[in-house]
Coordinates of N, CA and C in Angstrom, one line a residue:
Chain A
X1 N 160.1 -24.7 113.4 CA 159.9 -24.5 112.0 C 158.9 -23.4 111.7
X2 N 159.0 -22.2 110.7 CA 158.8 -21.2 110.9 C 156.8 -21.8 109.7
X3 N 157.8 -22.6 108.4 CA 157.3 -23.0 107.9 C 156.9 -21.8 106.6
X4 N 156.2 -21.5 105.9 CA 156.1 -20.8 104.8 C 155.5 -19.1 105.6
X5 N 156.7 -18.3 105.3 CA 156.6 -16.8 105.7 C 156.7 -15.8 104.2
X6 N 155.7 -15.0 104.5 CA 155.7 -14.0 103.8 C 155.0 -12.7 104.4
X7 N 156.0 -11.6 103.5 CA 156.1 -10.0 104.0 C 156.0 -9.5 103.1
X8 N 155.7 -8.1 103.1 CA 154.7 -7.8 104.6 C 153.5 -8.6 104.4
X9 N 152.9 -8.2 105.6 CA 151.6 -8.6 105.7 C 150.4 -7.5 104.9
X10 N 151.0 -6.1 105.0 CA 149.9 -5.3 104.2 C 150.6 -4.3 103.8
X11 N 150.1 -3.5 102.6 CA 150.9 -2.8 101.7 C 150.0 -2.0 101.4
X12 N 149.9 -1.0 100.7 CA 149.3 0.2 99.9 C 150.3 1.2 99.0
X13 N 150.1 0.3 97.9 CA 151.2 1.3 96.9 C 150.3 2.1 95.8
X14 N 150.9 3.2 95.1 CA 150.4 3.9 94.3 C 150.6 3.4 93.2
X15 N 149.7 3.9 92.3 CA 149.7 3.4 91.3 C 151.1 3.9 90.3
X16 N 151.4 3.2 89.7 CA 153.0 3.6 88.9 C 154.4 2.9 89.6
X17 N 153.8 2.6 91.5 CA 154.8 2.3 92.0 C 155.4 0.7 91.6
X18 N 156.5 0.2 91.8 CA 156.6 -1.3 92.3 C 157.5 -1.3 93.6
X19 N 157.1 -3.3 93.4 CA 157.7 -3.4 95.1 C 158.0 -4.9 95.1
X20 N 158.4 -5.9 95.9 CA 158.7 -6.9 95.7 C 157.9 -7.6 97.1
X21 N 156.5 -8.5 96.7 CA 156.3 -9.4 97.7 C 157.1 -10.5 98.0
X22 N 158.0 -11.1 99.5 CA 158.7 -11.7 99.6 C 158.1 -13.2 100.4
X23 N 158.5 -14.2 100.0 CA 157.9 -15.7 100.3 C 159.2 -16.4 100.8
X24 N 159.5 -16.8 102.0 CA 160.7 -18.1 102.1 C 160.0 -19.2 103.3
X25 N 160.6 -20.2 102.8 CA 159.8 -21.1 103.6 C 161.4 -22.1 104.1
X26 N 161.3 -23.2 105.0 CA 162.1 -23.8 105.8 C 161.9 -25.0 105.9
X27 N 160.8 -25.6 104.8 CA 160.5 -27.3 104.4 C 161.3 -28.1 103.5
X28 N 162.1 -27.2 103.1 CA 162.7 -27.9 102.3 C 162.2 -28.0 100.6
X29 N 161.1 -27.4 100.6 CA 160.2 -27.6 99.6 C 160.7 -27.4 98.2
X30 N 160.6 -28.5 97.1 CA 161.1 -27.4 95.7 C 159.9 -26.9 95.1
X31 N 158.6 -27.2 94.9 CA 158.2 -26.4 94.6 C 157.5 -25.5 95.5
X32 N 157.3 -24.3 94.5 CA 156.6 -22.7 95.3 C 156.1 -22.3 94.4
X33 N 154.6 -21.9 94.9 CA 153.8 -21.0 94.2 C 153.3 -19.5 94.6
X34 N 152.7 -18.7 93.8 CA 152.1 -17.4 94.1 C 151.0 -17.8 93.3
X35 N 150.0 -17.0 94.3 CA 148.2 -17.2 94.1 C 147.7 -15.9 94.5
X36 N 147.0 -15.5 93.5 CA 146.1 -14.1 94.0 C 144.7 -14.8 94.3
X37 N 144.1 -13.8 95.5 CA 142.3 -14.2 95.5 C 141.7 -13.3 95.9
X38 N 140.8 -12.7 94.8 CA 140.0 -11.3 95.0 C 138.9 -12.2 95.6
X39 N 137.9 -11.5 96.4 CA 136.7 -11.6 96.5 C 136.2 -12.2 95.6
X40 N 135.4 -13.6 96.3 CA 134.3 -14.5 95.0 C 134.9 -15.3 93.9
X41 N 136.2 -14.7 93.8 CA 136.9 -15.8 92.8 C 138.0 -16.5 93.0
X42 N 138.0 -17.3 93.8 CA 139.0 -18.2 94.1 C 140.5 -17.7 94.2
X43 N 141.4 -19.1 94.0 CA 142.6 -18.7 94.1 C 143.4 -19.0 92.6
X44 N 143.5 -17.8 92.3 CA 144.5 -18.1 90.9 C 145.9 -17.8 90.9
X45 N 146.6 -19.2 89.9 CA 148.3 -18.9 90.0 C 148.5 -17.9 89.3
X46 N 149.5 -17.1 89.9 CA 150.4 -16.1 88.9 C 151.5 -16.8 88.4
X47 N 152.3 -17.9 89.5 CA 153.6 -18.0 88.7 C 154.1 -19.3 89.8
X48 N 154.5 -20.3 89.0 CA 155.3 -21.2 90.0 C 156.3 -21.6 89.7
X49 N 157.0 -22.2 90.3 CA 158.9 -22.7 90.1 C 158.9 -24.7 90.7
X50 N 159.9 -24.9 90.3 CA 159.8 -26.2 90.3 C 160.7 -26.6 91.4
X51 N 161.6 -26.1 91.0 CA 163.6 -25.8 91.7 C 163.7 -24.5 91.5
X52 N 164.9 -24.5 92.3 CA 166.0 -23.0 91.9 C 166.2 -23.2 90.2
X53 N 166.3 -21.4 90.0 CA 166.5 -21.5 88.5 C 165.0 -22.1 87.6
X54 N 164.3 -22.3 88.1 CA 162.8 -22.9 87.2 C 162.1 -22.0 87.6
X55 N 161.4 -21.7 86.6 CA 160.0 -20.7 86.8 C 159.0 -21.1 85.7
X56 N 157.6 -21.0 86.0 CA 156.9 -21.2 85.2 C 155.3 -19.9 84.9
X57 N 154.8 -19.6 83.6 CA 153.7 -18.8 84.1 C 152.3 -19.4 85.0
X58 N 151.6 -19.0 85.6 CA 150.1 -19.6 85.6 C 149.2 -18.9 84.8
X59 N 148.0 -19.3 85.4 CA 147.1 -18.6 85.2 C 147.2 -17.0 84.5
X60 N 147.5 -15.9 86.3 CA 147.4 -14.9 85.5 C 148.9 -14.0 85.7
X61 N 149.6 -14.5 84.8 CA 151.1 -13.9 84.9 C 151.4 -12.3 84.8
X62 N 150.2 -11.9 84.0 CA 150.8 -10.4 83.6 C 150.8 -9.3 84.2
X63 N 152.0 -8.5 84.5 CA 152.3 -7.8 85.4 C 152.9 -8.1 86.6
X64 N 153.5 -9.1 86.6 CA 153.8 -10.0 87.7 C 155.4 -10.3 87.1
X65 N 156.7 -10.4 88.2 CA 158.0 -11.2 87.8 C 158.3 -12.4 88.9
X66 N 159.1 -13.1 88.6 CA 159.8 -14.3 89.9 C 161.0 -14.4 89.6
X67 N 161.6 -14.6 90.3 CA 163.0 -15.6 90.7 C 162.9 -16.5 91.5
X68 N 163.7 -17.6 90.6 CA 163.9 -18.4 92.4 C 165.5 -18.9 92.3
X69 N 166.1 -18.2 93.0 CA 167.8 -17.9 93.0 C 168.3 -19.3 94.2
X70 N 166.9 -19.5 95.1 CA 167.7 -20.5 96.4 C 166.1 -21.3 96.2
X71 N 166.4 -22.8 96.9 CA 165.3 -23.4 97.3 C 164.1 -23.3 98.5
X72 N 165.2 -21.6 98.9 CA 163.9 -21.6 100.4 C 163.0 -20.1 99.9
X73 N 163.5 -19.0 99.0 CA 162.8 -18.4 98.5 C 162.6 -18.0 97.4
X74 N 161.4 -17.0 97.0 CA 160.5 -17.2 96.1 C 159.6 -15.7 95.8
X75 N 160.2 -14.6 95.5 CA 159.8 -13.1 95.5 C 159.1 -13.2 94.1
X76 N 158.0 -12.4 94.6 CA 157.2 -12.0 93.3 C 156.9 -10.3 93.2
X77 N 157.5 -10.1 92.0 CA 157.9 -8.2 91.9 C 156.6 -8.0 90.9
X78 N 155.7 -6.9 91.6 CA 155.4 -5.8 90.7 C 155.9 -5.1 90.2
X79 N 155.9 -4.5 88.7 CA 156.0 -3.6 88.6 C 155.1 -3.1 87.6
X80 N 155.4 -1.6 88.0 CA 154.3 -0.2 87.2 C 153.1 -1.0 88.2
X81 N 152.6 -0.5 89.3 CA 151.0 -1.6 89.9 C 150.4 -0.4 89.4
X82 N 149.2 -1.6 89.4 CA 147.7 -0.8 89.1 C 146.8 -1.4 89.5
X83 N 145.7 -0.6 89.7 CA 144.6 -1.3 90.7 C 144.0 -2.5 90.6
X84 N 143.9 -3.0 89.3 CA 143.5 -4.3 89.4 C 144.2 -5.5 90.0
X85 N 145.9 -4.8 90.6 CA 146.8 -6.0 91.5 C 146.0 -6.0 92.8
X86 N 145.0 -4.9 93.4 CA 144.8 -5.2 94.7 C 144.2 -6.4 94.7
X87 N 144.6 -6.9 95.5 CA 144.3 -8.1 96.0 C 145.0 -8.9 97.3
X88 N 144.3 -10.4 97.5 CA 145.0 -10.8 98.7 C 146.3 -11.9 97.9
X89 N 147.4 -12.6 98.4 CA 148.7 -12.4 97.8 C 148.7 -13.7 98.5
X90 N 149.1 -15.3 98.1 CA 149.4 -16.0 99.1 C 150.3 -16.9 97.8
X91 N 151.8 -17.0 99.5 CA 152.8 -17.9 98.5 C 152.3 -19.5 99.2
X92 N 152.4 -20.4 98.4 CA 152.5 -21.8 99.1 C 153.8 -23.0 98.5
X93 N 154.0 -23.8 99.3 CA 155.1 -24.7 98.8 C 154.2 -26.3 98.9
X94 N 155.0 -27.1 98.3 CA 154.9 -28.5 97.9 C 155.8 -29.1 98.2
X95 N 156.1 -30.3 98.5 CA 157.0 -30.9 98.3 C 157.9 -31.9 96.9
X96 N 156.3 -31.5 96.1 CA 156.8 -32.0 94.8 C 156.1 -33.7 94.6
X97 N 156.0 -34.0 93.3 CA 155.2 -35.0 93.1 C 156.0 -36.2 93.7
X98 N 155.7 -37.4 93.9 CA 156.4 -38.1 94.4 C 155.9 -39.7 93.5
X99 N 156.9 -40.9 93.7 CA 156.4 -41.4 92.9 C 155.1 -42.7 92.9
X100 N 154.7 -42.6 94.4 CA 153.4 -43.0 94.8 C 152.7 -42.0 95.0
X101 N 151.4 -41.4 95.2 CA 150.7 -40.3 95.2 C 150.6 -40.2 96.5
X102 N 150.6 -39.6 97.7 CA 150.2 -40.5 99.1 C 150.5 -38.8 99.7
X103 N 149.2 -38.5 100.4 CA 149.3 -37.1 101.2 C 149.7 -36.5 100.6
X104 N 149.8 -35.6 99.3 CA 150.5 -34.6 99.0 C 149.2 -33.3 98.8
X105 N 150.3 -32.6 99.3 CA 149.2 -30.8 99.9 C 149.6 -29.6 100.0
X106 N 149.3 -28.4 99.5 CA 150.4 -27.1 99.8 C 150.3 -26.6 100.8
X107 N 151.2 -26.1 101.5 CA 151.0 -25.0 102.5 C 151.4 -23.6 102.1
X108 N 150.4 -23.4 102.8 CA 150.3 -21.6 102.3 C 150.9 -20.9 103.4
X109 N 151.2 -19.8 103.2 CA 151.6 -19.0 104.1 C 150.7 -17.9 104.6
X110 N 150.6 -16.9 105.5 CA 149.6 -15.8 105.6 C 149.1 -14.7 105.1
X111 N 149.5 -14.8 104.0 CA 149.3 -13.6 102.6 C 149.7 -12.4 103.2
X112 N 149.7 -11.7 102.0 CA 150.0 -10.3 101.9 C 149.0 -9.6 101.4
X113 N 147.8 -8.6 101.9 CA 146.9 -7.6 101.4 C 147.4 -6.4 100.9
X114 N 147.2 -6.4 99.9 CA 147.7 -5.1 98.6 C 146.6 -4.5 98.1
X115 N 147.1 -3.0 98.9 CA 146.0 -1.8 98.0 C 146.5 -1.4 97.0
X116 N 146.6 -0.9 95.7 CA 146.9 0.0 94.7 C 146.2 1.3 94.8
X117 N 146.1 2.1 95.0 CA 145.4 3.3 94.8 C 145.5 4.3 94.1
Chain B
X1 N 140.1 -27.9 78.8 CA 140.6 -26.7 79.9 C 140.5 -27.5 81.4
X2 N 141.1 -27.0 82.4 CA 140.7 -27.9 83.5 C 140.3 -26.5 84.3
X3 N 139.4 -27.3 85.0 CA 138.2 -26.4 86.0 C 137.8 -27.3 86.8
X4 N 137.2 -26.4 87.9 CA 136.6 -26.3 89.6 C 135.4 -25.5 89.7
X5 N 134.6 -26.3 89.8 CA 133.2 -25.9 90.1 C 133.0 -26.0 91.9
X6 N 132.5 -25.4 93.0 CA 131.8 -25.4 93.5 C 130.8 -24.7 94.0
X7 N 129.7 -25.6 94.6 CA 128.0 -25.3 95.1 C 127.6 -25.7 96.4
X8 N 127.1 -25.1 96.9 CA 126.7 -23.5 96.7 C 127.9 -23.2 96.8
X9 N 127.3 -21.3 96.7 CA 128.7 -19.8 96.7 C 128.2 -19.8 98.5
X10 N 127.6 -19.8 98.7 CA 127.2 -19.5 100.8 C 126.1 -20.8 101.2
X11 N 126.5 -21.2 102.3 CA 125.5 -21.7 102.9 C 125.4 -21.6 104.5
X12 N 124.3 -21.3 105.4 CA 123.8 -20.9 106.0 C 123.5 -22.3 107.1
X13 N 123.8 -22.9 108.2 CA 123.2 -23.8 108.6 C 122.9 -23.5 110.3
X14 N 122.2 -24.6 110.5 CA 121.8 -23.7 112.3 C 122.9 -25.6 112.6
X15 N 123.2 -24.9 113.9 CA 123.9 -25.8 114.7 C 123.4 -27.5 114.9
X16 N 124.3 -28.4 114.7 CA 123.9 -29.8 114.3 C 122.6 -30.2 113.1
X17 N 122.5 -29.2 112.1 CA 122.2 -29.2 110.8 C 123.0 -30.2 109.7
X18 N 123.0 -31.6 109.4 CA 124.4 -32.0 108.4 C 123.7 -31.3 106.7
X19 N 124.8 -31.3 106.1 CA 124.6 -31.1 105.1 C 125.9 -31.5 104.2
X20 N 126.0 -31.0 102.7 CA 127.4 -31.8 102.3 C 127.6 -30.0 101.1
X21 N 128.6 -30.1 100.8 CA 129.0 -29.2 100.1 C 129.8 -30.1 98.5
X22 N 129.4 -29.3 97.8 CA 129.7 -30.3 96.4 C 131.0 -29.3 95.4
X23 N 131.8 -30.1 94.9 CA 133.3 -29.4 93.7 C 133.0 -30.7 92.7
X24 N 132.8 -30.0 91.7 CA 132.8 -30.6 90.5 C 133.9 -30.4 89.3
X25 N 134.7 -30.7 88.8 CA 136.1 -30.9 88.7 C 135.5 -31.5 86.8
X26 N 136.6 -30.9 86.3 CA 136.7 -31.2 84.8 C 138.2 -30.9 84.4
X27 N 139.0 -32.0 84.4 CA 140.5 -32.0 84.7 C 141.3 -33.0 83.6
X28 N 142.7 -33.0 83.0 CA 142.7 -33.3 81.6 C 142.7 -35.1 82.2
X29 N 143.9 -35.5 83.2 CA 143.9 -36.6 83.9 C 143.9 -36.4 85.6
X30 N 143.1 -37.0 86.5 CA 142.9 -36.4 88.3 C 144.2 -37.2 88.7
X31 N 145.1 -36.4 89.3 CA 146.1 -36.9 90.4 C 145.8 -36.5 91.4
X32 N 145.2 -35.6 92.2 CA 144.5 -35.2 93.5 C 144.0 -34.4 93.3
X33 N 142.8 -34.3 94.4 CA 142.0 -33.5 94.8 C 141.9 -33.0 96.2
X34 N 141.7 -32.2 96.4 CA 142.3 -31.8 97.9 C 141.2 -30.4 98.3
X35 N 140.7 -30.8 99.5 CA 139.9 -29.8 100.0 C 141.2 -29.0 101.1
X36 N 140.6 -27.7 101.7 CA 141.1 -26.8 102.0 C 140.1 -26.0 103.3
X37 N 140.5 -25.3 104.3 CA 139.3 -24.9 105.2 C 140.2 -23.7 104.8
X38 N 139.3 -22.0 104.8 CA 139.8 -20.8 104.9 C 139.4 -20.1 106.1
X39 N 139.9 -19.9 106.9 CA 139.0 -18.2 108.0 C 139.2 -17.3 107.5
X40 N 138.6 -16.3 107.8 CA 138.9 -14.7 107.4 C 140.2 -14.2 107.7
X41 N 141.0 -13.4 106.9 CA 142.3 -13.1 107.5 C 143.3 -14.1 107.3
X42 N 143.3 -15.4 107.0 CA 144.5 -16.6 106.8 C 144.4 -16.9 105.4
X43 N 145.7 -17.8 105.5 CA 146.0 -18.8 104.4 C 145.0 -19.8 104.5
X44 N 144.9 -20.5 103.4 CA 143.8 -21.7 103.4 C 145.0 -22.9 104.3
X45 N 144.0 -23.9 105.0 CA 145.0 -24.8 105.8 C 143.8 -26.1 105.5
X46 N 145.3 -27.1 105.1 CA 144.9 -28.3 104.5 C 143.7 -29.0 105.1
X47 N 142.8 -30.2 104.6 CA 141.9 -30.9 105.2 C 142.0 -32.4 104.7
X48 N 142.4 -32.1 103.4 CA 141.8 -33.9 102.7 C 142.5 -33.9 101.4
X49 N 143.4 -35.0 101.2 CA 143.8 -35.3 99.6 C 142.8 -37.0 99.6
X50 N 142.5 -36.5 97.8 CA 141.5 -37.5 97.7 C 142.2 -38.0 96.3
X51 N 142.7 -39.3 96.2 CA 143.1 -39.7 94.7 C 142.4 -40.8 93.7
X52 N 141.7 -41.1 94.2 CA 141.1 -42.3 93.1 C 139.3 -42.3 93.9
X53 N 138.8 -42.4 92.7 CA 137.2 -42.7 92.8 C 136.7 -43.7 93.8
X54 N 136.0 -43.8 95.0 CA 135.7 -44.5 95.9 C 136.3 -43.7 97.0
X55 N 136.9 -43.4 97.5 CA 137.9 -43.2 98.5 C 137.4 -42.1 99.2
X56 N 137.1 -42.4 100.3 CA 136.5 -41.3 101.7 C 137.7 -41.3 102.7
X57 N 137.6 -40.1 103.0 CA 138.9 -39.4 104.2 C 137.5 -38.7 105.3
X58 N 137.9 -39.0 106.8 CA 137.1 -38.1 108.0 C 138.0 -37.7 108.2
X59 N 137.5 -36.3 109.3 CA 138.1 -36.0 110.4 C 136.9 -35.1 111.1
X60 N 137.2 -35.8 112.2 CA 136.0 -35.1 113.3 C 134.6 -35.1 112.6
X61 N 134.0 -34.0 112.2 CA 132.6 -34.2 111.5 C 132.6 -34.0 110.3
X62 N 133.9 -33.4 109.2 CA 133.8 -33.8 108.1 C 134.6 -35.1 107.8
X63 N 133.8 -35.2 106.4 CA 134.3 -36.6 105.7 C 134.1 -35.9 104.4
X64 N 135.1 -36.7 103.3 CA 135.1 -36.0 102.0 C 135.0 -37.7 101.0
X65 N 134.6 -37.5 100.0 CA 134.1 -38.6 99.2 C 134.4 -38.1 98.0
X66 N 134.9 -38.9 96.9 CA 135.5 -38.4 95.7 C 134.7 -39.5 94.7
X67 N 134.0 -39.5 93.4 CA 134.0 -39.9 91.8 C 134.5 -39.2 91.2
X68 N 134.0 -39.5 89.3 CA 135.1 -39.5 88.8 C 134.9 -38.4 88.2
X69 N 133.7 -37.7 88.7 CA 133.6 -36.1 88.2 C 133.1 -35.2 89.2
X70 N 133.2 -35.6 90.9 CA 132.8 -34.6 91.8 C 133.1 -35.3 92.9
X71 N 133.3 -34.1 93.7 CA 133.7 -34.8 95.6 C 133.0 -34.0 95.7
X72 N 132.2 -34.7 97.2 CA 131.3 -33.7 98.5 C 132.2 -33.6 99.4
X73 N 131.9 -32.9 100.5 CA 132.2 -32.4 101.5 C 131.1 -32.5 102.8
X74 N 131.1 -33.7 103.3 CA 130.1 -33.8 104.5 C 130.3 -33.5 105.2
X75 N 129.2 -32.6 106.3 CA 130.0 -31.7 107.3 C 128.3 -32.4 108.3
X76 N 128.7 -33.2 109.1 CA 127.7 -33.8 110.5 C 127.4 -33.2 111.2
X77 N 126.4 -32.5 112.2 CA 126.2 -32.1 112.8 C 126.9 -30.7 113.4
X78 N 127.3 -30.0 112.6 CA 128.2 -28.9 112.6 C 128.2 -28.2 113.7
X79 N 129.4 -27.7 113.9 CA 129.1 -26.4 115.1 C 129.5 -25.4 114.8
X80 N 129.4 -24.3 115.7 CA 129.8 -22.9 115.1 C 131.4 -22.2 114.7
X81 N 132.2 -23.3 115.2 CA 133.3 -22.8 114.9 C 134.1 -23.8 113.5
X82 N 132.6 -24.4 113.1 CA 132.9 -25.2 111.7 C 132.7 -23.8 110.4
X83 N 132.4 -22.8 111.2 CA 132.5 -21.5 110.0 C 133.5 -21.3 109.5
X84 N 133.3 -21.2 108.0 CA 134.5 -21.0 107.2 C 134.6 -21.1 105.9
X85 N 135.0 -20.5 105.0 CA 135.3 -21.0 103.8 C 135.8 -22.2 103.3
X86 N 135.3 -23.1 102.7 CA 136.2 -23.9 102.0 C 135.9 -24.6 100.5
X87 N 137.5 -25.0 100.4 CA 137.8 -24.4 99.0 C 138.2 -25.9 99.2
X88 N 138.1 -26.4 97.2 CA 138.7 -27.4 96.5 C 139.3 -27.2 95.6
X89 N 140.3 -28.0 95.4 CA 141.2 -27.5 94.7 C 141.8 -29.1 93.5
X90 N 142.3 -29.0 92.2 CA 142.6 -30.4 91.6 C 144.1 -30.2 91.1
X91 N 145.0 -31.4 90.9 CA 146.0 -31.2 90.3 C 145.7 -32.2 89.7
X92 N 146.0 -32.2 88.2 CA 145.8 -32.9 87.2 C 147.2 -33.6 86.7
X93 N 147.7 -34.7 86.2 CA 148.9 -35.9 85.9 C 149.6 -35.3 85.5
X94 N 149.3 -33.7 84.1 CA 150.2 -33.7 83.6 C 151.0 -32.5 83.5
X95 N 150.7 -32.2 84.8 CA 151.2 -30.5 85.6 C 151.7 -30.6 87.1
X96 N 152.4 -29.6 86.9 CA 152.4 -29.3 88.3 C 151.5 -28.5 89.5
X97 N 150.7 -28.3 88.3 CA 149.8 -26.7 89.1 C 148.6 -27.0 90.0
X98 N 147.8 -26.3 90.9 CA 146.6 -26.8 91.3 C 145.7 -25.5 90.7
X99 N 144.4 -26.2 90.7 CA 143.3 -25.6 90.3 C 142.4 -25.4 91.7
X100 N 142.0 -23.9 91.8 CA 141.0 -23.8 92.7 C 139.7 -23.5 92.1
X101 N 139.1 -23.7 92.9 CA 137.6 -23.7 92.8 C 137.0 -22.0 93.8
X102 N 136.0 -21.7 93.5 CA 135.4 -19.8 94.4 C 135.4 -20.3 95.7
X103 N 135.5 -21.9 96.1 CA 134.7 -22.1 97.6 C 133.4 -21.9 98.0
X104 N 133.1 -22.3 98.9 CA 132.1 -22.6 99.5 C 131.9 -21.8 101.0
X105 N 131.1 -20.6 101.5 CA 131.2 -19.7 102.8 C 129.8 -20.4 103.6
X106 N 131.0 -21.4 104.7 CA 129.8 -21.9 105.7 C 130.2 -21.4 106.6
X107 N 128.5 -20.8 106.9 CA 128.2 -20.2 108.4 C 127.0 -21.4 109.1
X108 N 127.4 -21.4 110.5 CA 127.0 -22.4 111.5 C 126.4 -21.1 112.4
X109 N 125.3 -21.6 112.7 CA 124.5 -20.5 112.9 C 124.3 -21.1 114.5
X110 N 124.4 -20.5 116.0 CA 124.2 -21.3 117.2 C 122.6 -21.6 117.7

């Protein structure tokens, strides 16, 4: 089990450009999230899904897109970037609330570091 | 609004030093709270779900302890490869989302 993968690992795009960060995982998981985390401030959602076909905003959605077309992935598109996207990029999955509360926890995958320049 | 407080932003300790690390949490209803270890360069990788007030989780030298408006993070006699960021995080009843907190940057000093 490969478990939650995401590519690339590092990027440096120009400003104006887009590009699509890619997240698929092999737990079966319905839900998936995307979390940015600059230096000193934690981790904030950009955008989570529930199921295929669900999407939701977070935190900080703007400038940011999703689909989630299958239950194993979960791409998050820039477009037009600008420098305030640099940042570090991490997708995680859930298994979803369940109806006793018992161990539930995300796993993350190994982010993606994004320059804008 | 729901929020994640943690304190300190760094802490500094020399080897078999305990101390506890504190998340203070303002959430609309608590369905978990869940600590997190970061290294430099990775994803955050799980440590502790905490759901109801009273309730302590170990492993090895941490232990995590939850009320109904803050969990610590006890870290016993630490060693140096206890370095690391760690982060807490809340999900609240009537969401799906988690809330993080800036973390906490422990260095174990030998």
């Amino acid at each position: 089990n490969a478990g939650v993968t995401q590519t690339p690992k590092f990027r440096i795009l120009k400003i104006g450009q887009s590009m699509t960060l890619q997240c698929a995982q092999d737990m079966n998981h319905n839900y998936m999230y995307w979390y940015r985390q600059d230096p000193g401030m934690g981790l904030k959602l950009i955008y989570y899904s529930v199921g295929a076909g669900i999407t939701d905003k977070g935190e900080v959605p703007n400038g940011y897109n999703v689909s989630r077309s299958t239950t194993e992935d979960f791409p998050l598109r820039l477009e037009l970037a600008a420098p305030s996207q640099t940042s570090v990029y991490f997708c995680a999955t859930h298994r979803g609330l369940q109806p006793r509360a018992t161990n539930e926890k995300l796993f993350f995958g190994s982010g993606t570091q994004l320059s804008v320049l | 609004e729901d929020q994640v407080t943690q304190s300190p932003e760094a802490l500094r300790l020399q080897e078999g030093e305990s101390s506890s690390l504190n998340c203070s949490y303002t959430v609309s209803g608590l369905r978990g709270l869940f600590w997190y270890r970061q290294d430099p360069g990775k994803g955050p990788e799980f440590l502790f779900t905490l759901y109801s007030a009273g309730e302590e989780k170990e492993k090895e030298r941490l232990k995590a302890t939850l009320t109904k408006k803050e969990s610590f993070l006890h870290i016993t006699a630490p060693k140096p490869e206890d370095s690391a960021t760690y982060l807490c995080a809340v999900t609240p009843t009537t969401g799906n989302q988690f809330y993080f907190g800036t973390g906490t940057s422990l260095t174990v000093i030998p």
